[in-house]
Structures are given as structure tokens and as C-alpha cells.
Amino acid sequence: MAHLWSGRFEGGPDAALFSFGASFGFDRRLFEDDVTGSLAWAEAIHAAGVLSAAELEAITRALHEILAAGADPAFFDAAAAKQDEDVHSFVERELIARVGDAGRRLHTGRSRNEQVSLDLRLYLKRRVPLLQNAIEALIRVLAGQAVAAGDAVMPSYTHLRRAQPVLVAHFFLAHCAALRRDHARLAALLAEIDELPLGSGAIAGTSYPVDVAALAARLGFSRVVLNSIDATGERDFVSSFLHGAALTMVHISRMAEDFILFTSEEFRFFELADTAATGSSLMPQKKNPDPLELVRGKSGRVIGRLAGWLATMKSLPIGYSKDLQEDKEAVFEAEDTLRGSIDAAATVIGGLTLNPHVTATAASGLLLATDVADYLVARGVPFRDAHEIVGALVRRLVRENRSFDSMTLDEWRAHSPLFEADVRDAITPAASVARKRTPQSTQPEAVAASLRELQAWLTKS
Ligand code: ARG
């Protein structure tokens, strides 16, 4: 068959090289966006005097027919058999098959170099909000767990060593905070995408008087790109998307890791739902967190897509090069992996049950040492000295394999005469969390306020 560019050549291209270069196998995913762009372009070049009203009408009707035909996947398989190079060639061939010469005029003043940038922008404008919805759904699940946890406490960890008691709700809200940044990053990405590349031509601009501002408005863009050379050869919005996807994967991977640890026999803070775990073919006792492990594992794939894409871009001269075609598989794979991972994480986390006695026991003990030091500070001891006194006390308790709650008042006073009978009540996980004073802290009213703020955010978004 003839290709969009056959005129320049004596014969057809080498078949293997042609299929090496073809992108229709994956860029058919841009089909709907390609038709959207072509409908708008037809109107724009009609307004510029290139198409007659009758031609515009015929093209518009045929493009709608093509769009409707695309509802059946078999439509694309037939096209693949016809060896279309990419989705743009496919739509144009289908159009010409329906309207002949009018269809042959549609590409006037337009290049695939700008068309592909437009299509991918339109695609992401449609799809990124769906990812944002999925992130919101995951946040809703985490917020539900925060509510269900009530005033339960657990240890927090630094260096994966017990640090200080926190509310379990505070821990869930920590993961929500990261996801809200991911959500905001996608909103910033949508603003970055919001530029119309059409009018750039292949690189130098177009020779027809196309009203690009009107075309931008027609396609839902708030502005037009600054420079045609840049626009046809840049994909910064792809880099930003991959970065946003990779960072979100990093966050849900860390979340998965927390729950892999916290549902293990060693921690037993949470129990996995039977529906969210898998057994072992050999060891009958096993309840494995496979979906969480896959979420963690798949993060590597999306990080790899970002790194691979930046490597593809780094040596490209300004202007379009075919290397840019690599953008689509990177975007689609990152999108699918991210979406699948967010949804899996939401299902698994929604099914977790808390073991509040286990977390409370783990949250009491020597991790209250900072509270003991604060007790002395409240009685006038400089913090550095208090740290020293409590350090010696901890050293002794570790040696004797005991904890603060087993100490008599005399034993307390042997370390500092400032300890009074009230030290017993002051050194508990509940007193520790209640003592915190800042809005971002684990203090129960602060956590309740954060939860209310989060719920308000979920209601508006
Ligand atoms: N399939 C191509 C891509 O994805 C479309 C643009 C082709 N442009 C060209 N000059 N060969 O980038």
C-alpha cells in the first residue's frame, strides 16, 4: 500500500524496517484524540479558506463515522492487516476511503510532528484526572482506616527502630499526605500540558492563516506553545508525567513495604484479609502479601520508564526526531502500572484489621525515653542533661531487661530527685501523644483536625 510519504520513493520500504518503525500497535490508543484533533483542524483550515463548506461537512461526517467504527476493536485489527504506520495514517486512510479528495486536503499545513504532540496532550488531559480519582479513592480508604483506628497507638520508627508512640490514625494520615502531593503534582502536570502545539507544522510553523488562539479554545487549551521548533521536538510533559507516576509508585511502594512488615508474624500490628493474601504451594501455614509485594516490585518498572525516557531525550537535537515515538509506550506502561498498583493497594489496605493490643504493647516501653527526658525538662533540667540522665536510666533497664513501668518511685529518684509520684502517669503512650503541641503532631486533637481537613478536601475534589 501507499504510505503518507510514498511520493518521494521509487519503491516500498523494507517490510521488516517498516514494521520496526510502525507505532500503530500501541498508538491506536490515541485514536479518539487523533479524531478530536482532526475535527478541530478541519474547522480551522476551513476558516482559513483551505476547505470549502461542503468539504468540511463531508470530512466532519466521515470522522464521526470513523469514531463510531472505533467502538469495535475489530476495526483496528482490519487496519493492522492493511499495515498502517501509525494512528495518524490510519485515520487519514479511513477518511480518504470515505470522502476521497476532501480527505486528501485535511493534512494541509499540518504535520504529524505536531499532531502526535497534540494527541498525547489530549490523551493525558482525559486520563490524568482518572489517575487523580484513583489516588483519591486510595486516600479515602486510608482515611477510613484512620477513623477506624480511633485512639489506638503504635510505635513510630526511625532507622526501623522504635522511636516514639503515635496514633495509628497519624500513621495512616502520613501516607495520605504523600498521596496528596502526588495528586497536586498531577494537577500541575495538567497545567503544563495545557498548550496547543498545532500551528507549528513540521518545525517552522504553518503557511496558512490558521487562528491558533481560536483552535486552542476549541480544543480546550488555554494557550498556544511559544515556539514551533521547540514544540515539535519537546516532550517535557511526558517527562513530568513519568516523574509524577514514578514518585507516586515510590510512595505506594513504601506504603506496601510498611504493610508487608506490619502484617508479618514479627510485628502482627495488622491482619491481612484472606482475600488479599496468597498461600504457599509447599508451606501450609503461609499467608503471603503478594499483591503488596507486586506493588513494591512494579515501582521499579515505572522508575525505569522515567530513567529510560530521560536517556532517550538527552542527546536529541532540537526539532522532531523519530526517537520521540518512544514517548507513548513509556506513558502507557507507566499509566497502566500506576493505575493497577493504586487500585490493588486500595483493596488490600481496605481489608486490613488492626490488632490494637499488639500495637499498644509495642508502643510502650523504652520508646517513652524522650517523654522521661521531657518530664525532667519541665522541672527545669536543661535538655542535654536530661538526655544524659535518661540515657543512664535506659542503660540500666536494658541491662536488667525491664521497662519504665516496673520502676518504684525510689528507683526513679535514685536517678534524679526531681522525679515525683506523678511520673508513673506521665510516662505512658497515651500521655506521650497527648503531650505533643504542634498541628502536624500526633496529639489526638491535632490528628482529629487533620482528619477533618482531609475529609473536607475529599469532599471538594
Ligand atoms: N508515529 C510518530 C511518533 O509517534 C508520529 C510522528 C511521525 N513523524 C515523522 N516525521 N515521522 O512520533
Coordinates of C-alpha atoms and ligand atoms in Angstrom, one line a residue:
M1 CA 0.0 0.0 0.0
A2 CA 1.0 3.6 -0.3
H3 CA 2.2 5.4 2.8
L4 CA 1.7 9.1 3.7
W5 CA 5.1 9.8 2.2
S6 CA 5.3 7.4 -0.7
G7 CA 5.7 10.0 -3.4
R8 CA 9.4 10.6 -2.7
F9 CA 10.4 7.0 -3.1
E10 CA 11.0 4.6 -6.0
G11 CA 9.5 1.5 -4.3
G12 CA 8.0 0.5 -0.9
P13 CA 10.1 0.3 2.2
D14 CA 11.8 -2.9 3.5
A15 CA 9.0 -4.8 5.2
A16 CA 10.9 -5.6 8.4
L17 CA 12.2 -2.0 8.7
F18 CA 8.7 -0.7 8.2
S19 CA 7.2 -2.8 11.0
F20 CA 10.2 -1.8 13.2
G21 CA 9.2 1.8 12.8
A22 CA 5.5 1.4 12.9
S23 CA 3.7 2.6 16.1
F24 CA 0.1 1.6 15.2
G25 CA 0.4 -1.4 17.5
F26 CA 0.4 0.9 20.5
D27 CA -0.6 4.4 19.4
R28 CA -4.1 3.3 18.4
R29 CA -4.7 4.2 22.0
L30 CA -4.7 7.8 20.8
F31 CA -7.4 7.1 18.2
E32 CA -10.1 9.1 19.8
D33 CA -7.8 12.0 20.4
D34 CA -6.5 11.9 16.9
V35 CA -10.0 12.2 15.6
T36 CA -10.8 15.0 18.0
G37 CA -7.8 16.9 16.7
S38 CA -8.6 16.3 13.1
L39 CA -12.2 17.6 13.6
A40 CA -10.9 20.8 15.0
W41 CA -8.2 21.1 12.4
A42 CA -10.7 20.7 9.6
E43 CA -12.7 23.6 11.0
A44 CA -9.6 25.7 11.4
I45 CA -8.5 25.2 7.8
H46 CA -12.0 25.8 6.6
A47 CA -11.9 29.1 8.4
A48 CA -8.5 29.8 6.8
G49 CA -10.0 29.2 3.3
V50 CA -8.4 25.9 2.6
L51 CA -11.6 23.7 2.8
S52 CA -14.9 24.6 1.3
A53 CA -18.0 24.3 3.5
A54 CA -19.0 21.1 1.6
E55 CA -15.6 19.6 2.2
L56 CA -15.7 20.4 5.8
E57 CA -19.1 18.9 6.1
A58 CA -18.0 15.7 4.4
I59 CA -14.8 15.4 6.5
T60 CA -16.7 16.0 9.7
R61 CA -19.3 13.4 8.9
A62 CA -16.7 10.8 7.9
L63 CA -14.6 11.5 11.0
H64 CA -17.7 10.9 13.2
E65 CA -18.3 7.7 11.3
I66 CA -14.7 6.6 11.9
L67 CA -15.0 7.4 15.6
A68 CA -18.1 5.3 15.9
A69 CA -16.5 2.4 14.0
G70 CA -13.6 2.6 16.5
A71 CA -16.0 1.3 19.2
D72 CA -15.4 -2.1 17.7
P73 CA -11.8 -3.4 18.3
A74 CA -12.1 -5.4 15.1
F75 CA -11.9 -2.1 13.2
F76 CA -8.3 -1.7 14.3
D77 CA -7.3 -5.3 13.5
A78 CA -8.5 -4.9 10.0
A79 CA -6.4 -1.7 9.8
A80 CA -3.3 -3.5 11.2
A81 CA -3.7 -6.0 8.4
K82 CA -3.6 -3.0 6.0
Q83 CA -0.2 -2.1 7.6
D84 CA -0.9 1.4 8.7
E85 CA 2.2 3.1 10.0
D86 CA 0.6 4.9 12.9
V87 CA -2.8 6.1 14.2
H88 CA -2.5 9.3 12.1
S89 CA -2.0 7.4 8.9
F90 CA -4.8 5.1 9.9
V91 CA -7.4 7.9 10.4
E92 CA -6.3 9.6 7.2
R93 CA -6.6 6.4 5.1
E94 CA -10.0 5.7 6.6
L95 CA -11.1 9.3 5.8
I96 CA -9.8 9.2 2.2
A97 CA -11.6 5.9 1.7
R98 CA -14.8 7.6 2.7
V99 CA -14.6 11.1 1.2
G100 CA -11.8 10.9 -1.4
D101 CA -10.2 14.3 -2.3
A102 CA -11.7 16.3 0.6
G103 CA -9.9 13.8 2.9
R104 CA -6.7 14.3 0.9
R105 CA -6.9 18.0 1.8
L106 CA -7.2 17.6 5.6
H107 CA -3.4 17.4 6.2
T108 CA -2.9 20.8 4.5
G109 CA -0.5 22.8 6.7
R110 CA -0.3 20.2 9.3
S111 CA 2.4 17.7 10.3
R112 CA 2.4 14.5 12.2
N113 CA 5.1 16.1 14.3
E114 CA 2.7 18.5 15.9
Q115 CA -0.3 16.1 15.6
V116 CA 1.3 13.5 17.8
S117 CA 2.1 16.0 20.5
L118 CA -1.5 17.2 20.3
D119 CA -2.8 13.7 20.6
L120 CA -0.7 12.8 23.5
R121 CA -1.7 16.1 25.3
L122 CA -5.4 15.4 24.7
Y123 CA -5.0 11.8 25.9
L124 CA -3.3 12.9 29.1
K125 CA -5.9 15.6 29.6
R126 CA -8.5 12.8 29.6
R127 CA -6.6 10.2 31.5
V128 CA -4.7 12.1 34.2
P129 CA -8.0 13.0 36.0
L130 CA -8.8 9.3 36.2
L131 CA -5.5 8.7 38.0
Q132 CA -6.3 11.5 40.3
N133 CA -9.6 9.8 41.1
A134 CA -7.9 6.6 41.8
I135 CA -5.5 8.4 44.2
E136 CA -8.5 10.0 45.9
A137 CA -10.1 6.6 46.3
L138 CA -6.9 5.3 47.9
I139 CA -6.8 8.3 50.2
R140 CA -10.4 7.6 51.2
V141 CA -9.5 4.0 52.1
L142 CA -6.6 5.3 54.3
A143 CA -8.8 7.9 55.9
G144 CA -11.4 5.2 56.7
Q145 CA -8.6 3.2 58.4
A146 CA -7.6 6.3 60.3
V147 CA -11.1 6.7 61.6
A148 CA -11.5 3.1 62.5
A149 CA -8.2 3.1 64.5
G150 CA -9.8 5.6 66.9
D151 CA -7.3 6.4 69.7
A152 CA -5.2 3.3 69.2
V153 CA -1.4 3.8 69.5
M154 CA 1.5 2.2 67.8
P155 CA 5.3 2.8 67.7
S156 CA 6.7 5.0 65.1
Y157 CA 10.0 4.1 63.7
T158 CA 13.2 5.8 62.6
H159 CA 16.0 3.7 61.3
L160 CA 13.4 1.0 61.6
R161 CA 14.0 1.1 65.4
R162 CA 11.2 2.0 67.7
A163 CA 11.1 5.8 68.0
Q164 CA 8.1 7.3 69.8
P165 CA 4.4 6.4 70.2
V166 CA 2.0 7.8 67.7
L167 CA -1.7 7.4 67.0
V168 CA -2.3 4.7 64.4
A169 CA -4.5 7.3 62.7
H170 CA -1.5 9.6 62.4
F171 CA 0.4 6.8 60.6
F172 CA -2.4 6.4 58.1
L173 CA -2.6 10.1 57.6
A174 CA 1.1 10.2 56.9
H175 CA 0.6 8.1 53.8
C176 CA -2.3 10.4 52.8
A177 CA 0.0 13.4 53.0
A178 CA 2.3 11.9 50.4
L179 CA -0.6 11.0 48.1
R180 CA -1.9 14.5 48.2
R181 CA 1.3 15.8 46.9
D182 CA 1.1 13.2 44.1
H183 CA -2.4 14.5 43.4
A184 CA -1.2 18.1 43.3
R185 CA 1.7 17.1 41.1
L186 CA -0.8 15.7 38.5
A187 CA -2.8 18.9 38.7
A188 CA 0.4 20.9 37.9
L189 CA 1.1 18.4 35.1
L190 CA -2.4 19.2 33.6
A191 CA -1.4 22.9 33.7
E192 CA 1.8 22.1 31.9
I193 CA 0.0 20.1 29.2
D194 CA -2.4 22.9 28.6
E195 CA -0.7 24.3 25.5
L196 CA -1.8 23.9 21.9
P197 CA 1.0 22.7 19.6
L198 CA -0.9 23.0 16.3
G199 CA 0.2 25.7 14.0
S200 CA 3.8 24.6 14.5
G201 CA 3.8 22.5 11.3
A202 CA 6.7 20.1 10.9
I203 CA 9.0 22.6 12.6
A204 CA 8.8 26.1 11.1
G205 CA 5.1 26.9 11.5
T206 CA 2.3 26.7 9.0
S207 CA 1.8 28.8 5.9
Y208 CA -2.0 29.0 6.2
P209 CA -3.7 31.7 8.2
V210 CA -4.9 29.4 11.0
D211 CA -6.4 31.2 14.0
V212 CA -4.4 29.2 16.6
A213 CA -6.0 31.0 19.5
A214 CA -9.4 30.0 18.4
L215 CA -8.2 26.5 17.7
A216 CA -6.8 26.3 21.2
A217 CA -10.0 27.4 22.7
R218 CA -11.9 24.9 20.5
L219 CA -9.8 22.0 21.8
G220 CA -9.9 23.1 25.4
F221 CA -6.3 24.6 25.7
S222 CA -5.8 27.8 27.5
R223 CA -2.7 28.9 25.5
V224 CA -0.6 28.2 22.4
V225 CA 3.0 27.0 22.5
L226 CA 5.7 29.7 22.4
N227 CA 7.9 28.3 19.6
S228 CA 7.3 25.8 16.7
I229 CA 10.9 24.4 16.8
D230 CA 10.6 23.7 20.5
A231 CA 7.0 22.4 20.3
T232 CA 7.5 19.8 17.7
G233 CA 10.6 18.3 19.3
E234 CA 9.9 18.6 23.1
R235 CA 8.0 16.2 25.4
D236 CA 8.7 17.8 28.8
F237 CA 5.1 17.0 29.7
V238 CA 5.9 13.3 29.2
S239 CA 8.9 13.6 31.5
S240 CA 6.7 15.3 34.1
F241 CA 4.1 12.7 33.7
L242 CA 6.6 9.9 34.2
H243 CA 8.1 11.7 37.1
G244 CA 4.7 12.1 38.7
A245 CA 3.9 8.4 38.1
A246 CA 7.3 7.2 39.3
L247 CA 7.1 9.3 42.5
T248 CA 3.5 8.0 43.2
M249 CA 4.8 4.5 42.7
V250 CA 7.6 5.2 45.2
H251 CA 5.0 6.3 47.7
I252 CA 2.7 3.4 47.3
S253 CA 5.7 1.1 47.3
R254 CA 6.8 2.4 50.7
M255 CA 3.3 2.1 51.9
A256 CA 3.2 -1.5 50.6
E257 CA 6.5 -2.1 52.5
D258 CA 5.0 -0.8 55.7
F259 CA 2.1 -3.2 55.5
I260 CA 4.3 -6.1 54.4
L261 CA 6.3 -5.6 57.6
F262 CA 3.4 -4.7 59.9
T263 CA 1.3 -7.8 58.9
S264 CA 4.3 -10.2 59.4
E265 CA 4.5 -12.6 62.3
E266 CA 7.2 -10.4 63.8
F267 CA 5.0 -7.3 64.0
R268 CA 1.4 -8.6 63.9
F269 CA 0.1 -5.0 64.0
F270 CA -2.4 -5.7 61.3
E271 CA -4.0 -8.8 59.8
L272 CA -4.4 -9.1 56.0
A273 CA -7.8 -10.1 54.8
D274 CA -7.8 -13.6 53.4
T275 CA -8.9 -12.2 50.1
A276 CA -5.8 -10.1 49.9
A277 CA -3.2 -12.8 50.6
T278 CA -1.9 -15.9 48.9
G279 CA -0.8 -19.2 50.3
S280 CA 2.3 -21.3 49.6
S281 CA 2.2 -24.4 47.4
L282 CA 4.6 -26.0 49.9
M283 CA 4.2 -24.5 53.3
P284 CA 0.7 -24.8 54.6
Q285 CA 1.0 -22.1 57.3
K286 CA 1.9 -19.2 54.9
K287 CA -0.2 -16.2 54.3
N288 CA 1.8 -14.1 51.9
P289 CA 1.2 -10.4 51.0
D290 CA 1.8 -11.0 47.2
P291 CA -0.3 -8.0 46.0
L292 CA 1.7 -5.7 48.2
E293 CA 5.0 -7.2 47.0
L294 CA 3.9 -6.7 43.4
V295 CA 3.1 -3.0 44.1
R296 CA 6.5 -2.7 45.6
G297 CA 8.1 -4.6 42.7
K298 CA 6.3 -2.8 39.9
S299 CA 7.6 0.6 41.2
G300 CA 10.9 -0.4 39.5
R301 CA 9.2 -0.6 36.2
V302 CA 7.9 2.9 36.3
I303 CA 11.1 4.4 37.7
G304 CA 12.8 2.6 34.8
R305 CA 10.4 4.2 32.3
L306 CA 11.3 7.6 33.6
A307 CA 15.0 6.9 33.6
G308 CA 14.8 5.3 30.1
W309 CA 12.8 8.2 28.7
L310 CA 15.2 10.9 30.0
A311 CA 18.1 8.9 28.5
T312 CA 16.2 8.9 25.1
M313 CA 15.8 12.6 25.3
K314 CA 19.2 13.7 26.4
S315 CA 21.0 13.6 23.1
L316 CA 18.3 14.7 20.7
P317 CA 19.0 17.7 18.6
I318 CA 16.2 20.3 18.8
G319 CA 13.3 19.6 16.4
Y320 CA 11.5 16.3 15.8
S321 CA 13.4 13.0 15.7
K322 CA 11.8 9.6 15.5
D323 CA 13.2 8.8 18.9
L324 CA 10.3 10.8 20.3
Q325 CA 8.0 8.0 19.2
E326 CA 9.3 6.1 22.3
D327 CA 7.2 8.5 24.5
K328 CA 4.0 6.6 24.0
E329 CA 5.0 3.1 25.3
A330 CA 6.6 4.8 28.3
V331 CA 3.4 6.8 29.1
F332 CA 1.0 3.9 28.6
E333 CA 3.0 1.4 30.6
A334 CA 3.6 3.8 33.4
E335 CA -0.1 4.7 33.4
D336 CA -1.3 1.1 33.4
T337 CA 1.2 0.0 36.1
L338 CA 0.4 3.0 38.3
R339 CA -3.4 2.5 38.0
G340 CA -3.2 -1.2 38.7
S341 CA -1.0 -0.6 41.7
I342 CA -3.1 2.1 43.2
D343 CA -6.2 0.0 42.9
A344 CA -4.5 -3.1 44.4
A345 CA -3.1 -1.1 47.3
A346 CA -6.6 0.3 48.0
T347 CA -8.2 -3.1 48.1
V348 CA -5.5 -4.6 50.3
I349 CA -5.4 -1.7 52.7
G350 CA -9.2 -1.5 52.9
G351 CA -9.2 -5.1 54.1
L352 CA -6.6 -4.7 56.9
T353 CA -7.7 -5.2 60.6
L354 CA -5.8 -3.6 63.4
N355 CA -4.6 -5.6 66.4
P356 CA -4.7 -2.7 68.9
H357 CA -3.3 -4.7 71.8
V358 CA -0.3 -5.6 69.9
T359 CA 0.4 -2.1 68.7
A360 CA -0.2 -0.7 72.2
T361 CA 2.2 -3.1 73.8
A362 CA 4.8 -2.3 71.2
A363 CA 4.2 1.4 71.8
S364 CA 5.1 1.2 75.5
G365 CA 8.5 0.5 76.9
L366 CA 11.8 2.2 76.3
L367 CA 10.4 4.3 73.4
L368 CA 9.0 6.5 76.1
A369 CA 12.5 7.7 77.0
T370 CA 12.0 11.0 75.3
D371 CA 9.0 11.6 77.5
V372 CA 11.0 10.9 80.6
A373 CA 13.6 13.5 79.4
D374 CA 10.7 16.0 78.8
Y375 CA 9.5 15.3 82.3
L376 CA 12.8 16.5 83.7
V377 CA 12.9 19.5 81.3
A378 CA 9.5 20.5 82.6
R379 CA 11.1 20.6 86.1
G380 CA 14.0 22.9 85.0
V381 CA 16.7 20.5 83.8
P382 CA 18.4 21.5 80.6
F383 CA 17.5 19.1 77.8
R384 CA 21.1 17.9 77.3
D385 CA 21.4 17.0 81.0
A386 CA 18.0 15.3 81.0
H387 CA 19.1 13.3 77.9
E388 CA 22.2 12.1 79.8
I389 CA 20.2 11.1 83.0
V390 CA 17.6 9.2 81.0
G391 CA 20.4 7.6 78.9
A392 CA 21.9 6.1 82.1
L393 CA 18.5 5.0 83.2
V394 CA 17.8 3.3 79.9
R395 CA 21.2 1.6 80.0
R396 CA 20.3 0.1 83.4
L397 CA 16.8 -1.0 82.3
V398 CA 18.2 -2.7 79.2
R399 CA 20.8 -4.5 81.4
E400 CA 18.1 -5.6 83.8
N401 CA 15.7 -6.4 81.0
R402 CA 13.0 -4.1 82.4
S403 CA 10.9 -1.2 81.4
F404 CA 9.9 2.2 82.9
D405 CA 6.6 0.9 84.2
S406 CA 8.3 -1.6 86.6
M407 CA 10.2 1.1 88.4
T408 CA 9.5 2.1 92.0
L409 CA 9.5 5.7 93.0
D410 CA 12.7 5.2 94.9
E411 CA 14.3 3.7 91.8
W412 CA 13.2 6.8 89.8
R413 CA 14.5 9.1 92.5
A414 CA 17.9 7.4 92.5
H415 CA 18.4 8.8 89.0
S416 CA 17.0 12.2 89.8
P417 CA 15.4 13.7 92.9
L418 CA 13.1 15.7 90.6
F419 CA 11.0 12.5 89.8
E420 CA 7.7 12.6 91.8
A421 CA 4.9 10.1 92.1
D422 CA 3.2 11.6 89.0
V423 CA 6.0 10.2 86.8
R424 CA 4.0 6.9 86.6
D425 CA 1.1 8.6 84.8
A426 CA 3.3 10.8 82.7
I427 CA 5.2 8.0 81.1
T428 CA 2.6 6.2 79.1
P429 CA 1.9 6.1 75.4
A430 CA -1.4 8.0 75.8
A431 CA 0.3 10.7 77.9
S432 CA 3.1 10.9 75.3
V433 CA 0.9 11.5 72.3
A434 CA -1.3 13.9 74.4
R435 CA 1.7 16.0 75.3
K436 CA 2.5 17.0 71.7
R437 CA 1.7 20.6 70.8
T438 CA 2.0 21.2 67.1
P439 CA -0.7 20.9 64.5
Q440 CA 1.2 18.3 62.5
S441 CA 1.9 16.2 65.5
T442 CA 0.3 13.0 66.8
Q443 CA -1.6 14.9 69.5
P444 CA -5.2 13.4 69.3
E445 CA -7.0 16.7 68.7
A446 CA -4.4 17.7 66.1
V447 CA -4.9 14.3 64.4
A448 CA -8.7 14.8 64.5
A449 CA -8.4 18.2 62.9
S450 CA -6.1 16.8 60.2
L451 CA -8.7 14.1 59.5
R452 CA -11.4 16.7 59.2
E453 CA -9.3 18.8 56.9
L454 CA -8.7 15.7 54.8
Q455 CA -12.3 14.8 54.7
A456 CA -13.2 18.3 53.6
W457 CA -10.5 18.0 50.8
L458 CA -12.0 14.7 49.7
T459 CA -15.5 16.3 49.5
K460 CA -14.3 19.1 47.2
S461 CA -12.0 17.1 45.0
Ligands
ARG1 N1 4.4 7.9 15.0 C1 5.1 9.1 15.1 C2 5.5 9.4 16.5 O1 5.0 8.7 17.4 C3 4.3 10.2 14.6 C4 5.1 11.3 14.1 C5 5.8 10.9 12.8 N2 6.6 12.0 12.3 C6 7.5 11.8 11.4 N3 8.1 12.8 10.9 N4 7.9 10.5 11.1 O2 6.3 10.2 16.8

